[in-house]
Amino acid sequence: IGQQNSVMAGLAGLTTGGSNKNLKTEIEILKSPSLLLPIFNWLKTEKRKLGNNVDDWKYKDWLNNELSITRSKGTSIVNISYKDTDKDLIIPLLAKITKSYQLYSHRDKSNAIDDGLKYLNDQIKIYKKQSRISSTSAQEFALKHSLILGGENSKESILTEKERLKQ
């Protein structure tokens, strides 16, 4: 009979009380090969060092039979369980899963922040251009109707601004 250990919660925002849909997505991400395959390969290497034949091991079998990632009913707590006859590999494997998810989560949040910054910088460019166009139009109107505007309102500055906007 194999040893079993569980890690509950604390996985980089999985217990934030987010929506059920988001938590289900996070659990599926935790089960994904992009996060777990390197850990599976590490485990195979460790088992080989201990003299075990792991040539026939399949990732899907390991995921479905030895590893369990579930949510506690009615909560936002995620349970990760791993069964192994070598108890010295259980905690390091669970720690690797936690670290892998935290790196993914950080990268995902970082990408979202970068996307947000790019959007805001694009908006700044758009509104600066619109502001220059509006200012030029106001200056032209003021000149045409002999009105006085604050700031640079000479004919030369209007023409220069028009040329700059065409670029």
CSV table of C-alpha atoms in Angstrom, one decimal:
chain,number,residue,atom,x,y,z
A,1,ILE,CA,0.0,0.0,0.0
A,2,GLY,CA,1.4,3.3,-1.1
A,3,GLN,CA,1.8,6.4,1.0
A,4,GLN,CA,-0.5,9.3,0.3
A,5,ASN,CA,-0.2,13.0,1.1
A,6,SER,CA,-2.4,16.0,0.3
A,7,VAL,CA,-1.7,19.7,-0.2
A,8,MET,CA,-4.7,21.8,0.5
A,9,ALA,CA,-5.2,25.4,-0.8
A,10,GLY,CA,-2.6,28.1,-0.9
A,11,LEU,CA,-1.8,27.6,-4.6
A,12,ALA,CA,-1.3,31.2,-5.8
A,13,GLY,CA,-4.8,32.5,-5.7
A,14,LEU,CA,-6.8,29.3,-5.9
A,15,THR,CA,-8.5,30.2,-2.7
A,16,THR,CA,-9.5,33.7,-3.5
A,17,GLY,CA,-13.2,33.0,-3.5
A,18,GLY,CA,-13.4,33.5,-7.2
A,19,SER,CA,-16.2,32.2,-9.4
A,20,ASN,CA,-16.8,28.5,-9.8
A,21,LYS,CA,-16.0,28.7,-13.4
A,22,ASN,CA,-12.6,30.3,-12.7
A,23,LEU,CA,-11.8,27.7,-10.2
A,24,LYS,CA,-12.7,24.9,-12.6
A,25,THR,CA,-10.4,26.5,-15.1
A,26,GLU,CA,-7.6,26.8,-12.6
A,27,ILE,CA,-8.0,23.1,-11.7
A,28,GLU,CA,-7.8,22.1,-15.4
A,29,ILE,CA,-4.6,24.3,-15.8
A,30,LEU,CA,-3.1,22.4,-12.8
A,31,LYS,CA,-3.9,19.1,-14.6
A,32,SER,CA,-2.4,20.3,-17.9
A,33,PRO,CA,0.7,18.6,-19.4
A,34,SER,CA,2.4,22.0,-19.7
A,35,LEU,CA,2.6,22.1,-15.9
A,36,LEU,CA,2.7,18.4,-15.0
A,37,LEU,CA,4.8,16.7,-17.8
A,38,PRO,CA,8.1,18.2,-16.5
A,39,ILE,CA,7.2,16.9,-13.0
A,40,PHE,CA,6.3,13.5,-14.4
A,41,ASN,CA,9.6,13.4,-16.2
A,42,TRP,CA,11.4,14.4,-13.0
A,43,LEU,CA,9.6,11.6,-11.1
A,44,LYS,CA,10.6,9.0,-13.7
A,45,THR,CA,14.2,10.2,-13.4
A,46,GLU,CA,14.1,9.9,-9.6
A,47,LYS,CA,12.5,6.4,-9.9
A,48,ARG,CA,15.2,5.3,-12.3
A,49,LYS,CA,17.9,6.4,-9.8
A,50,LEU,CA,16.2,4.2,-7.2
A,51,GLY,CA,16.4,1.2,-9.6
A,52,ASN,CA,12.8,1.2,-10.8
A,53,ASN,CA,11.9,0.4,-14.4
A,54,VAL,CA,9.8,3.3,-15.7
A,55,ASP,CA,10.1,2.7,-19.4
A,56,ASP,CA,6.4,1.7,-19.7
A,57,TRP,CA,5.1,4.6,-17.7
A,58,LYS,CA,2.5,6.8,-19.4
A,59,TYR,CA,1.7,10.3,-18.4
A,60,LYS,CA,-2.0,9.8,-18.7
A,61,ASP,CA,-2.0,6.7,-16.5
A,62,TRP,CA,0.1,8.5,-13.9
A,63,LEU,CA,-2.3,11.5,-13.9
A,64,ASN,CA,-5.4,9.4,-13.7
A,65,ASN,CA,-4.2,6.8,-11.2
A,66,GLU,CA,-1.6,8.4,-8.9
A,67,LEU,CA,-2.4,12.1,-8.9
A,68,SER,CA,-5.6,13.7,-7.9
A,69,ILE,CA,-6.5,17.4,-8.2
A,70,THR,CA,-10.0,18.2,-7.0
A,71,ARG,CA,-12.0,20.9,-5.3
A,72,SER,CA,-13.5,20.4,-1.9
A,73,LYS,CA,-17.3,20.6,-2.4
A,74,GLY,CA,-18.8,24.0,-1.6
A,75,THR,CA,-15.4,25.7,-1.2
A,76,SER,CA,-12.7,27.2,-3.2
A,77,ILE,CA,-10.1,24.9,-1.7
A,78,VAL,CA,-8.1,22.7,-4.0
A,79,ASN,CA,-6.9,19.3,-2.9
A,80,ILE,CA,-3.8,17.8,-4.5
A,81,SER,CA,-3.1,14.2,-3.6
A,82,TYR,CA,-0.3,11.9,-4.8
A,83,LYS,CA,0.1,8.2,-4.1
A,84,ASP,CA,3.5,6.6,-4.1
A,85,THR,CA,5.2,3.7,-2.4
A,86,ASP,CA,8.3,5.9,-1.9
A,87,LYS,CA,7.2,8.4,0.7
A,88,ASP,CA,10.4,10.4,0.2
A,89,LEU,CA,9.2,11.5,-3.2
A,90,ILE,CA,5.7,12.6,-2.2
A,91,ILE,CA,6.5,16.0,-0.6
A,92,PRO,CA,9.1,17.1,-3.2
A,93,LEU,CA,6.6,16.2,-6.0
A,94,LEU,CA,3.8,18.2,-4.5
A,95,ALA,CA,6.2,21.1,-3.9
A,96,LYS,CA,7.2,21.0,-7.6
A,97,ILE,CA,3.5,21.1,-8.6
A,98,THR,CA,2.9,24.1,-6.3
A,99,LYS,CA,6.0,25.9,-7.7
A,100,SER,CA,5.1,25.1,-11.3
A,101,TYR,CA,1.6,26.5,-10.8
A,102,GLN,CA,2.9,29.6,-9.0
A,103,LEU,CA,5.3,30.3,-11.9
A,104,TYR,CA,2.5,29.8,-14.4
A,105,SER,CA,0.2,32.1,-12.4
A,106,HIS,CA,2.8,34.8,-12.1
A,107,ARG,CA,3.5,34.6,-15.9
A,108,ASP,CA,-0.2,34.7,-16.6
A,109,LYS,CA,-0.7,37.8,-14.4
A,110,SER,CA,2.4,39.4,-15.8
A,111,ASN,CA,1.1,38.9,-19.4
A,112,ALA,CA,-2.3,40.4,-18.4
A,113,ILE,CA,-0.6,43.4,-16.9
A,114,ASP,CA,1.6,43.8,-20.0
A,115,ASP,CA,-1.5,43.6,-22.2
A,116,GLY,CA,-3.3,46.3,-20.1
A,117,LEU,CA,-0.3,48.6,-20.3
A,118,LYS,CA,-0.1,48.2,-24.1
A,119,TYR,CA,-3.8,49.0,-24.4
A,120,LEU,CA,-3.5,52.1,-22.2
A,121,ASN,CA,-0.4,53.3,-24.1
A,122,ASP,CA,-2.3,52.9,-27.4
A,123,GLN,CA,-5.2,54.8,-25.9
A,124,ILE,CA,-2.9,57.6,-24.8
A,125,LYS,CA,-1.5,57.9,-28.4
A,126,ILE,CA,-5.1,58.0,-29.8
A,127,TYR,CA,-6.3,60.7,-27.4
A,128,LYS,CA,-3.1,62.8,-27.8
A,129,LYS,CA,-3.7,62.9,-31.5
A,130,GLN,CA,-7.4,63.7,-31.1
A,131,SER,CA,-6.4,66.5,-28.6
A,132,ARG,CA,-3.9,68.0,-31.1
A,133,ILE,CA,-6.6,67.9,-33.9
A,134,SER,CA,-9.2,69.6,-31.6
A,135,SER,CA,-6.7,72.2,-30.5
A,136,THR,CA,-5.7,73.0,-34.1
A,137,SER,CA,-9.4,73.2,-35.1
A,138,ALA,CA,-10.1,75.6,-32.2
A,139,GLN,CA,-7.1,77.7,-33.2
A,140,GLU,CA,-8.2,77.9,-36.8
A,141,PHE,CA,-11.7,78.8,-35.8
A,142,ALA,CA,-10.4,81.5,-33.5
A,143,LEU,CA,-8.2,83.0,-36.3
A,144,LYS,CA,-11.1,82.8,-38.8
A,145,HIS,CA,-13.4,84.7,-36.4
A,146,SER,CA,-10.9,87.0,-34.8
A,147,LEU,CA,-11.1,85.3,-31.4
A,148,ILE,CA,-8.2,85.1,-28.9
A,149,LEU,CA,-7.3,81.7,-27.5
A,150,GLY,CA,-4.8,81.2,-24.7
A,151,GLY,CA,-1.5,79.7,-25.5
A,152,GLU,CA,0.1,79.5,-29.0
A,153,ASN,CA,-2.5,80.9,-31.4
A,154,SER,CA,-0.4,82.3,-34.1
A,155,LYS,CA,-1.1,81.3,-37.7
A,156,GLU,CA,2.4,79.7,-37.9
A,157,SER,CA,1.7,77.4,-35.0
A,158,ILE,CA,-1.5,76.2,-36.6
A,159,LEU,CA,0.2,75.5,-39.9
A,160,THR,CA,3.0,73.7,-38.2
A,161,GLU,CA,0.6,71.6,-36.2
A,162,LYS,CA,-1.4,70.7,-39.4
A,163,GLU,CA,1.8,69.6,-41.1
A,164,ARG,CA,2.8,67.5,-38.0
A,165,LEU,CA,-0.6,65.8,-38.0
A,166,LYS,CA,-0.3,64.8,-41.6
A,167,GLN,CA,2.7,62.7,-40.8
